[in-house]
Amino acid sequence: MTLDVAWAIDWVRRSAATVKEHREELIELDRQIGDGDHGENLNRGFTAVVGKLDALESPPGDVGEVLKLVATTLMSTVGGAAGPLYGTAYLRAAKAAAVPELDANGVVAMLEAALEGIVARGKATTGEKTMVDAWTPATEAAVAAADEGAAPAAVLAAAADAATRGAESTIPLVATKGRASYLGERSAGHLDPGARSTELILHAAAEAAQ
Amino acid sequence: MTLDVAWAIDWVRRSAATVKEHREELIELDRQIGDGDHGENLNRGFTAVVGKLDALESPPGDVGEVLKLVATTLMSTVGGAAGPLYGTAYLRAAKAAAVPELDANGVVAMLEAALEGIVARGKATTGEKTMVDAWTPATEAAVAAADEGAAPAAVLAAAADAATRGAESTIPLVATKGRASYLGERSAGHLDPGARSTELILHAAAEAAQ
Amino acid sequence: MKKLINDPQDVVAETLAGFGAAHPDVVAVHTDPNYVTRAGGARSGKVGLVSGGGSGHEPLHAGFVGEGMLDAAVPGAVFTSPTPDQIAPALQAADSGAGVLAIVKNYTGDVLNFETAAELADADDVNVRSVVVNDDVAVEDSLYTAGRRGVAGTVCVEKIAGAAAERGDDLDAVTAVAEKVIANVRSMGVALTACTVPHAGKPSFDLPEDEIEIGIGIHGEPGRRRIPLAGADEITEMLLAPVADDLKLASGEKVLLFVNGMGGTPSSELYIVYRRARALLEERGVEVVRSLVGNYVTSLEMQGASVTVLRLDDELTTLWDAPVHTTALRW
Amino acid sequence: MKKLINDPQDVVAETLAGFGAAHPDVVAVHTDPNYVTRAGGARSGKVGLVSGGGSGHEPLHAGFVGEGMLDAAVPGAVFTSPTPDQIAPALQAADSGAGVLAIVKNYTGDVLNFETAAELADADDVNVRSVVVNDDVAVEDSLYTAGRRGVAGTVCVEKIAGAAAERGDDLDAVTAVAEKVIANVRSMGVALTACTVPHAGKPSFDLPEDEIEIGIGIHGEPGRRRIPLAGADEITEMLLAPVADDLKLASGEKVLLFVNGMGGTPSSELYIVYRRARALLEERGVEVVRSLVGNYVTSLEMQGASVTVLRLDDELTTLWDAPVHTTALRW
Ligand SMILES: Nc1ncnc2c1ncn2[C@@H]1O[C@H](COP(=O)(O)OP(=O)(O)O)[C@@H](O)[C@H]1O
Ligand SMILES: Nc1ncnc2c1ncn2[C@@H]1O[C@H](COP(=O)(O)OP(=O)(O)O)[C@@H](O)[C@H]1O
Ligand SMILES: [Mg+2]
Ligand SMILES: [Mg+2]
Ligand SMILES: [Mg+2]
Ligand SMILES: [Mg+2]
């Protein structure tokens, strides 16, 4: 009932797969209120991550090592806003998860660390139409589930579902952070691409834990 | 039964009107096998000619003076290939028509001089898909009509009708002179814009003589 | 999508390859990671100047590498800020001991990636300072937003700070000059057509034949508002007025007027806009003493233009006039 | 039609007004009739150099007026050769007693109007010689046709003849150098999109989203053939091969490689083409020793490019390298 290195690796591979699958959708979302590169950039980044994973000589010692590899690779291959934001998220998550196995509280700590990283870098709060609007409810739902004694897989499932709702909640918002903010009122009515990719990645985490 | 200065002035005004009326058609013909400026340029030129006519203090003394005014004005306002070609045509025609009134042979001499001017400048012969393909049959028809004793008006009518047939004859031709020649085989299937404007101008001459 | 490209993934690499091969006297192109330096390398004792950002804005920034302007430029993927591991070696290459000034356009991605790179370079004892260009008046500058974007005014910052570095100013002084330019330069742009990011394969927005976007940035984003197509003079007024107002230009002041093309606009149209913008400034009693007209900060093949005004004093004028020898700007 | 213009009839006049206002240090714009001279006027004792042609090809020709290149340029209406009464005063203005060389692109209209203008100028005791540029290999050169068109190679003729005149060559010598360039320069172009002549209001030809025109001129005419859209490398081969073949380039020869944009193509794409063209020349053992990449001879906002190769010897190389100070070319 805990999540180990194998889960972490599976999460990463599933993340890469879902990002590749939704590459065009993410490009299209970003095209509408940004510059149309989010899907391309994340896909390039996660493809590189999988390449690095495949090339590893010895398997990572703990969950944190896997996440650190993700962090540094995304940081050096994604670029744009999402590169440093996700990079920092995984870096902080890696520190919080520097253990061989995660229990429910470990999952919560990991998600909280990721969110803190994003907020530390991007200075956004909820309601600004960014990935923070997906990460925040996801983390809150994880906390609630863990408090109710849910298993790690259920904690992640709750987080993923909350991320979905969070992503959807960005649709009516007027962006005040990131590139969409340049559109002012015209940013309303569109799903934020970073919130959508957050949702995809957290679902990948939950599915890997099934 | 002769054509005088009033006829010449009427011819010029009718030419200006028909060119303005067919401006877009000439642009479109030139767009298809050239650079799309023939209607614009001729219209600019004939508008200027009418302006000059209107501004004249004393009426021109003979037909040649009218045509010389057309020649110099077209030369200095039309540009492109048509500017010097029509300019030279009117200049030579002016010399041939330096008389107060034209009889049938005078009309023939005027048309022949115009054609000679075009050929002298442009070095084209019939079958090369240029205005020469309209001017040549027009001149020949004028000669034939005058030989048969036709009046000046009938000579011009014959010339105009022949110009129409001549213009139509350019459709299947592959251009070997002028801008359309750059298209090679692709120039076939289109009416030559200069042949079409020749037709319009000669019909204006015939109508003015009615 | 109609472009003279091969695989969309190779656009940046192939552009750099051609650029390097065509101008070996001015620039050296480094790959893996991608960055561009002066052919001769950093000049000892001179403050280094580095800029960078997403590709697709050519000649910005690599076209401004050379004597009198940048020491290095860092091109990211198309419309994507470069990564720290590209930026850091460029900062290092530009350093000859006098420190480096990074000229960053105000985009979340650019700011964050340059921040990280500066930390990396700092760990290698490179003294990095940075300035953030935010000249686009289409975007409201507020505490609660990402702030104004950096657009065509960046050229003015790079040229003038470059001249200051070249004449031997120290890092503090070069930074101060750059900040002075930033404080005095404003821009606003219009798009007649969208552009197509190679990997996206379709236009960045859909614009009917009779409408244009006012207040665009340089990443193919839609602008602040969409209006019916208008004449050049009318459009120019919509661009110039907010720029001049934001700068609070007063009668008697001297300025540089820069009309920039977005990539797909012929220079004839830019001169038509320039003509009107200049007349509007003159109506305000403002004297245009320097001019720049051309495609310098572009959005791929977008048709459109931006109007930039820089308030000049004697110092900035002298630095603008100082010799420059890059592939895109030379005198 | 989306353009930053006002009334289509005013495009040329307003462009010239902006151009003159922006560059008073380099050029003087004359109106009624329209022509452009160097700001300082003709230099005494120097052979004058004049070129001209339809507008819509900017920066050609007015952008090449200045020290080391043209003395005067004559812009006609869009895509329409200028008239003799414009050309004649330009020839006169360029004459300082040493005679004038007219550089004419091979189009019926240009040739005829320059011919007449030369007669007019001759009547005023200006000694006018002319050369006709015909570098476009897309068009067969035959006794029975209008011959090859003059396209981007014109820049090479104007630059190199300009340098010869500037160093003091007499009219015979300048003419000989110009002829030498003409004999050794060839070009071929491709259009990805058509262009729209302002007064025509619609595209010069209709091209589906997946087709391109190979062998185009610079007046928005369709090319020699229409082919499916292909990659930049493939297209570059179709342009470079006929150029190199026509020049009969042999291994060991040195050339200038000039990749020209048609107005709506961003420089990134031009560098991609340059890169491939250079590689193809190198495969033939030909050495690219000089390069030019940019939008220099355009067709309004057309997307597309042309590849020009000029065979160089020591003389032409030296003249190419000689200083030039115009608004579009400067070193
Ligand atoms: N300040 C910020 N804080 C949190 N997330 C942000 C911030 N700015 C942008 N983002 C997120 O980044 C996403 C855009 O990423 P991406 O397209 O890769 O970068 P860029 O905007 O540089 O092109 C947005 O959809 C948003 O979710
Ligand atoms: N060498 C020539 N001889 C006779 N007529 C010619 C010649 N070259 C071109 N033309 C005529 O000129 C017409 C084109 O005129 P216009 O469009 O005004 O000039 P341009 O080709 O310079 O744009 C052609 O349709 C053709 O009839
Ligand atoms: Mg984006
Ligand atoms: Mg024409
Ligand atoms: Mg981006
Ligand atoms: Mg023409």
mmCIF file with all atom_site columns, N, CA, C and O in Angstrom, chain D residues 119-143:
data_model
loop_
_atom_site.group_PDB
_atom_site.id
_atom_site.type_symbol
_atom_site.label_atom_id
_atom_site.label_alt_id
_atom_site.label_comp_id
_atom_site.label_asym_id
_atom_site.label_entity_id
_atom_site.label_seq_id
_atom_site.pdbx_PDB_ins_code
_atom_site.Cartn_x
_atom_site.Cartn_y
_atom_site.Cartn_z
_atom_site.occupancy
_atom_site.B_iso_or_equiv
_atom_site.pdbx_formal_charge
_atom_site.auth_seq_id
_atom_site.auth_comp_id
_atom_site.auth_asym_id
_atom_site.auth_atom_id
_atom_site.pdbx_PDB_model_num
ATOM 1   N N  . GLU D 1 119 ? 17.653 59.403 -74.739 1.00 0.00 ? 119 GLU D N  1
ATOM 2   C CA . GLU D 1 119 ? 17.608 60.336 -75.873 1.00 0.00 ? 119 GLU D CA 1
ATOM 3   C C  . GLU D 1 119 ? 17.364 61.767 -75.387 1.00 0.00 ? 119 GLU D C  1
ATOM 4   O O  . GLU D 1 119 ? 18.014 62.709 -75.821 1.00 0.00 ? 119 GLU D O  1
ATOM 5   N N  . LEU D 1 120 ? 16.401 61.895 -74.464 1.00 0.00 ? 120 LEU D N  1
ATOM 6   C CA . LEU D 1 120 ? 16.095 63.219 -73.906 1.00 0.00 ? 120 LEU D CA 1
ATOM 7   C C  . LEU D 1 120 ? 17.321 63.802 -73.212 1.00 0.00 ? 120 LEU D C  1
ATOM 8   O O  . LEU D 1 120 ? 17.661 64.974 -73.377 1.00 0.00 ? 120 LEU D O  1
ATOM 9   N N  . ALA D 1 121 ? 17.995 62.972 -72.394 1.00 0.00 ? 121 ALA D N  1
ATOM 10  C CA . ALA D 1 121 ? 19.158 63.453 -71.648 1.00 0.00 ? 121 ALA D CA 1
ATOM 11  C C  . ALA D 1 121 ? 20.295 63.798 -72.607 1.00 0.00 ? 121 ALA D C  1
ATOM 12  O O  . ALA D 1 121 ? 21.022 64.783 -72.422 1.00 0.00 ? 121 ALA D O  1
ATOM 13  N N  . ASP D 1 122 ? 20.415 62.973 -73.634 1.00 0.00 ? 122 ASP D N  1
ATOM 14  C CA . ASP D 1 122 ? 21.460 63.201 -74.622 1.00 0.00 ? 122 ASP D CA 1
ATOM 15  C C  . ASP D 1 122 ? 21.281 64.575 -75.269 1.00 0.00 ? 122 ASP D C  1
ATOM 16  O O  . ASP D 1 122 ? 22.254 65.297 -75.510 1.00 0.00 ? 122 ASP D O  1
ATOM 17  N N  . ALA D 1 123 ? 20.042 64.931 -75.511 1.00 0.00 ? 123 ALA D N  1
ATOM 18  C CA . ALA D 1 123 ? 19.749 66.237 -76.083 1.00 0.00 ? 123 ALA D CA 1
ATOM 19  C C  . ALA D 1 123 ? 20.219 67.345 -75.155 1.00 0.00 ? 123 ALA D C  1
ATOM 20  O O  . ALA D 1 123 ? 20.452 68.471 -75.575 1.00 0.00 ? 123 ALA D O  1
ATOM 21  N N  . ASP D 1 124 ? 20.344 67.021 -73.885 1.00 0.00 ? 124 ASP D N  1
ATOM 22  C CA . ASP D 1 124 ? 20.874 67.998 -72.915 1.00 0.00 ? 124 ASP D CA 1
ATOM 23  C C  . ASP D 1 124 ? 22.344 67.724 -72.608 1.00 0.00 ? 124 ASP D C  1
ATOM 24  O O  . ASP D 1 124 ? 22.830 68.067 -71.521 1.00 0.00 ? 124 ASP D O  1
ATOM 25  N N  . ASP D 1 125 ? 23.016 67.058 -73.540 1.00 0.00 ? 125 ASP D N  1
ATOM 26  C CA . ASP D 1 125 ? 24.454 66.825 -73.434 1.00 0.00 ? 125 ASP D CA 1
ATOM 27  C C  . ASP D 1 125 ? 24.884 65.963 -72.269 1.00 0.00 ? 125 ASP D C  1
ATOM 28  O O  . ASP D 1 125 ? 25.982 66.125 -71.728 1.00 0.00 ? 125 ASP D O  1
ATOM 29  N N  . VAL D 1 126 ? 24.011 65.054 -71.844 1.00 0.00 ? 126 VAL D N  1
ATOM 30  C CA . VAL D 1 126 ? 24.425 64.062 -70.858 1.00 0.00 ? 126 VAL D CA 1
ATOM 31  C C  . VAL D 1 126 ? 24.814 62.798 -71.624 1.00 0.00 ? 126 VAL D C  1
ATOM 32  O O  . VAL D 1 126 ? 24.036 62.302 -72.444 1.00 0.00 ? 126 VAL D O  1
ATOM 33  N N  . ASN D 1 127 ? 26.010 62.323 -71.359 1.00 0.00 ? 127 ASN D N  1
ATOM 34  C CA . ASN D 1 127 ? 26.486 61.134 -72.043 1.00 0.00 ? 127 ASN D CA 1
ATOM 35  C C  . ASN D 1 127 ? 25.981 59.899 -71.295 1.00 0.00 ? 127 ASN D C  1
ATOM 36  O O  . ASN D 1 127 ? 26.464 59.569 -70.217 1.00 0.00 ? 127 ASN D O  1
ATOM 37  N N  . VAL D 1 128 ? 24.976 59.223 -71.854 1.00 0.00 ? 128 VAL D N  1
ATOM 38  C CA . VAL D 1 128 ? 24.351 58.093 -71.156 1.00 0.00 ? 128 VAL D CA 1
ATOM 39  C C  . VAL D 1 128 ? 24.708 56.770 -71.816 1.00 0.00 ? 128 VAL D C  1
ATOM 40  O O  . VAL D 1 128 ? 24.542 56.597 -73.027 1.00 0.00 ? 128 VAL D O  1
ATOM 41  N N  . ARG D 1 129 ? 25.205 55.865 -71.051 1.00 0.00 ? 129 ARG D N  1
ATOM 42  C CA . ARG D 1 129 ? 25.427 54.498 -71.506 1.00 0.00 ? 129 ARG D CA 1
ATOM 43  C C  . ARG D 1 129 ? 24.449 53.627 -70.727 1.00 0.00 ? 129 ARG D C  1
ATOM 44  O O  . ARG D 1 129 ? 24.033 54.011 -69.620 1.00 0.00 ? 129 ARG D O  1
ATOM 45  N N  . SER D 1 130 ? 24.073 52.482 -71.245 1.00 0.00 ? 130 SER D N  1
ATOM 46  C CA . SER D 1 130 ? 23.227 51.634 -70.401 1.00 0.00 ? 130 SER D CA 1
ATOM 47  C C  . SER D 1 130 ? 23.593 50.160 -70.515 1.00 0.00 ? 130 SER D C  1
ATOM 48  O O  . SER D 1 130 ? 24.133 49.714 -71.535 1.00 0.00 ? 130 SER D O  1
ATOM 49  N N  . VAL D 1 131 ? 23.360 49.438 -69.450 1.00 0.00 ? 131 VAL D N  1
ATOM 50  C CA . VAL D 1 131 ? 23.525 47.987 -69.446 1.00 0.00 ? 131 VAL D CA 1
ATOM 51  C C  . VAL D 1 131 ? 22.194 47.384 -69.043 1.00 0.00 ? 131 VAL D C  1
ATOM 52  O O  . VAL D 1 131 ? 21.418 48.000 -68.309 1.00 0.00 ? 131 VAL D O  1
ATOM 53  N N  . VAL D 1 132 ? 21.945 46.185 -69.541 1.00 0.00 ? 132 VAL D N  1
ATOM 54  C CA . VAL D 1 132 ? 20.671 45.521 -69.274 1.00 0.00 ? 132 VAL D CA 1
ATOM 55  C C  . VAL D 1 132 ? 20.932 44.244 -68.480 1.00 0.00 ? 132 VAL D C  1
ATOM 56  O O  . VAL D 1 132 ? 21.644 43.356 -68.931 1.00 0.00 ? 132 VAL D O  1
ATOM 57  N N  . VAL D 1 133 ? 20.349 44.183 -67.296 1.00 0.00 ? 133 VAL D N  1
ATOM 58  C CA . VAL D 1 133 ? 20.549 43.015 -66.419 1.00 0.00 ? 133 VAL D CA 1
ATOM 59  C C  . VAL D 1 133 ? 19.533 41.945 -66.770 1.00 0.00 ? 133 VAL D C  1
ATOM 60  O O  . VAL D 1 133 ? 18.340 42.221 -66.869 1.00 0.00 ? 133 VAL D O  1
ATOM 61  N N  . ASN D 1 134 ? 19.992 40.726 -66.952 1.00 0.00 ? 134 ASN D N  1
ATOM 62  C CA . ASN D 1 134 ? 19.097 39.631 -67.365 1.00 0.00 ? 134 ASN D CA 1
ATOM 63  C C  . ASN D 1 134 ? 19.547 38.326 -66.725 1.00 0.00 ? 134 ASN D C  1
ATOM 64  O O  . ASN D 1 134 ? 19.952 37.390 -67.390 1.00 0.00 ? 134 ASN D O  1
ATOM 65  N N  . ASP D 1 135 ? 19.457 38.266 -65.406 1.00 0.00 ? 135 ASP D N  1
ATOM 66  C CA . ASP D 1 135 ? 20.055 37.148 -64.672 1.00 0.00 ? 135 ASP D CA 1
ATOM 67  C C  . ASP D 1 135 ? 19.123 35.971 -64.429 1.00 0.00 ? 135 ASP D C  1
ATOM 68  O O  . ASP D 1 135 ? 19.542 34.947 -63.890 1.00 0.00 ? 135 ASP D O  1
ATOM 69  N N  . ASP D 1 136 ? 17.859 36.076 -64.815 1.00 0.00 ? 136 ASP D N  1
ATOM 70  C CA . ASP D 1 136 ? 16.880 35.064 -64.403 1.00 0.00 ? 136 ASP D CA 1
ATOM 71  C C  . ASP D 1 136 ? 16.907 33.838 -65.310 1.00 0.00 ? 136 ASP D C  1
ATOM 72  O O  . ASP D 1 136 ? 16.396 33.888 -66.427 1.00 0.00 ? 136 ASP D O  1
ATOM 73  N N  . VAL D 1 137 ? 17.449 32.745 -64.830 1.00 0.00 ? 137 VAL D N  1
ATOM 74  C CA . VAL D 1 137 ? 17.566 31.556 -65.678 1.00 0.00 ? 137 VAL D CA 1
ATOM 75  C C  . VAL D 1 137 ? 16.242 30.823 -65.872 1.00 0.00 ? 137 VAL D C  1
ATOM 76  O O  . VAL D 1 137 ? 16.173 29.878 -66.650 1.00 0.00 ? 137 VAL D O  1
ATOM 77  N N  . ALA D 1 138 ? 15.206 31.261 -65.149 1.00 0.00 ? 138 ALA D N  1
ATOM 78  C CA . ALA D 1 138 ? 13.902 30.601 -65.351 1.00 0.00 ? 138 ALA D CA 1
ATOM 79  C C  . ALA D 1 138 ? 13.391 30.854 -66.758 1.00 0.00 ? 138 ALA D C  1
ATOM 80  O O  . ALA D 1 138 ? 12.597 30.081 -67.292 1.00 0.00 ? 138 ALA D O  1
ATOM 81  N N  . VAL D 1 139 ? 13.838 31.957 -67.333 1.00 0.00 ? 139 VAL D N  1
ATOM 82  C CA . VAL D 1 139 ? 13.366 32.325 -68.661 1.00 0.00 ? 139 VAL D CA 1
ATOM 83  C C  . VAL D 1 139 ? 14.437 32.001 -69.680 1.00 0.00 ? 139 VAL D C  1
ATOM 84  O O  . VAL D 1 139 ? 15.595 32.366 -69.527 1.00 0.00 ? 139 VAL D O  1
ATOM 85  N N  . GLU D 1 140 ? 14.022 31.321 -70.725 1.00 0.00 ? 140 GLU D N  1
ATOM 86  C CA . GLU D 1 140 ? 14.946 30.969 -71.788 1.00 0.00 ? 140 GLU D CA 1
ATOM 87  C C  . GLU D 1 140 ? 15.434 32.220 -72.500 1.00 0.00 ? 140 GLU D C  1
ATOM 88  O O  . GLU D 1 140 ? 14.642 33.101 -72.810 1.00 0.00 ? 140 GLU D O  1
ATOM 89  N N  . ASP D 1 141 ? 16.704 32.294 -72.757 1.00 0.00 ? 141 ASP D N  1
ATOM 90  C CA . ASP D 1 141 ? 17.236 33.425 -73.511 1.00 0.00 ? 141 ASP D CA 1
ATOM 91  C C  . ASP D 1 141 ? 17.314 33.013 -74.971 1.00 0.00 ? 141 ASP D C  1
ATOM 92  O O  . ASP D 1 141 ? 18.134 32.193 -75.349 1.00 0.00 ? 141 ASP D O  1
ATOM 93  N N  . SER D 1 142 ? 16.440 33.584 -75.762 1.00 0.00 ? 142 SER D N  1
ATOM 94  C CA . SER D 1 142 ? 16.422 33.160 -77.156 1.00 0.00 ? 142 SER D CA 1
ATOM 95  C C  . SER D 1 142 ? 16.210 34.391 -78.023 1.00 0.00 ? 142 SER D C  1
ATOM 96  O O  . SER D 1 142 ? 15.661 35.399 -77.596 1.00 0.00 ? 142 SER D O  1
ATOM 97  N N  . LEU D 1 143 ? 16.671 34.308 -79.249 1.00 0.00 ? 143 LEU D N  1
ATOM 98  C CA . LEU D 1 143 ? 16.516 35.414 -80.186 1.00 0.00 ? 143 LEU D CA 1
ATOM 99  C C  . LEU D 1 143 ? 15.057 35.728 -80.407 1.00 0.00 ? 143 LEU D C  1
ATOM 100 O O  . LEU D 1 143 ? 14.690 36.825 -80.791 1.00 0.00 ? 143 LEU D O  1
#
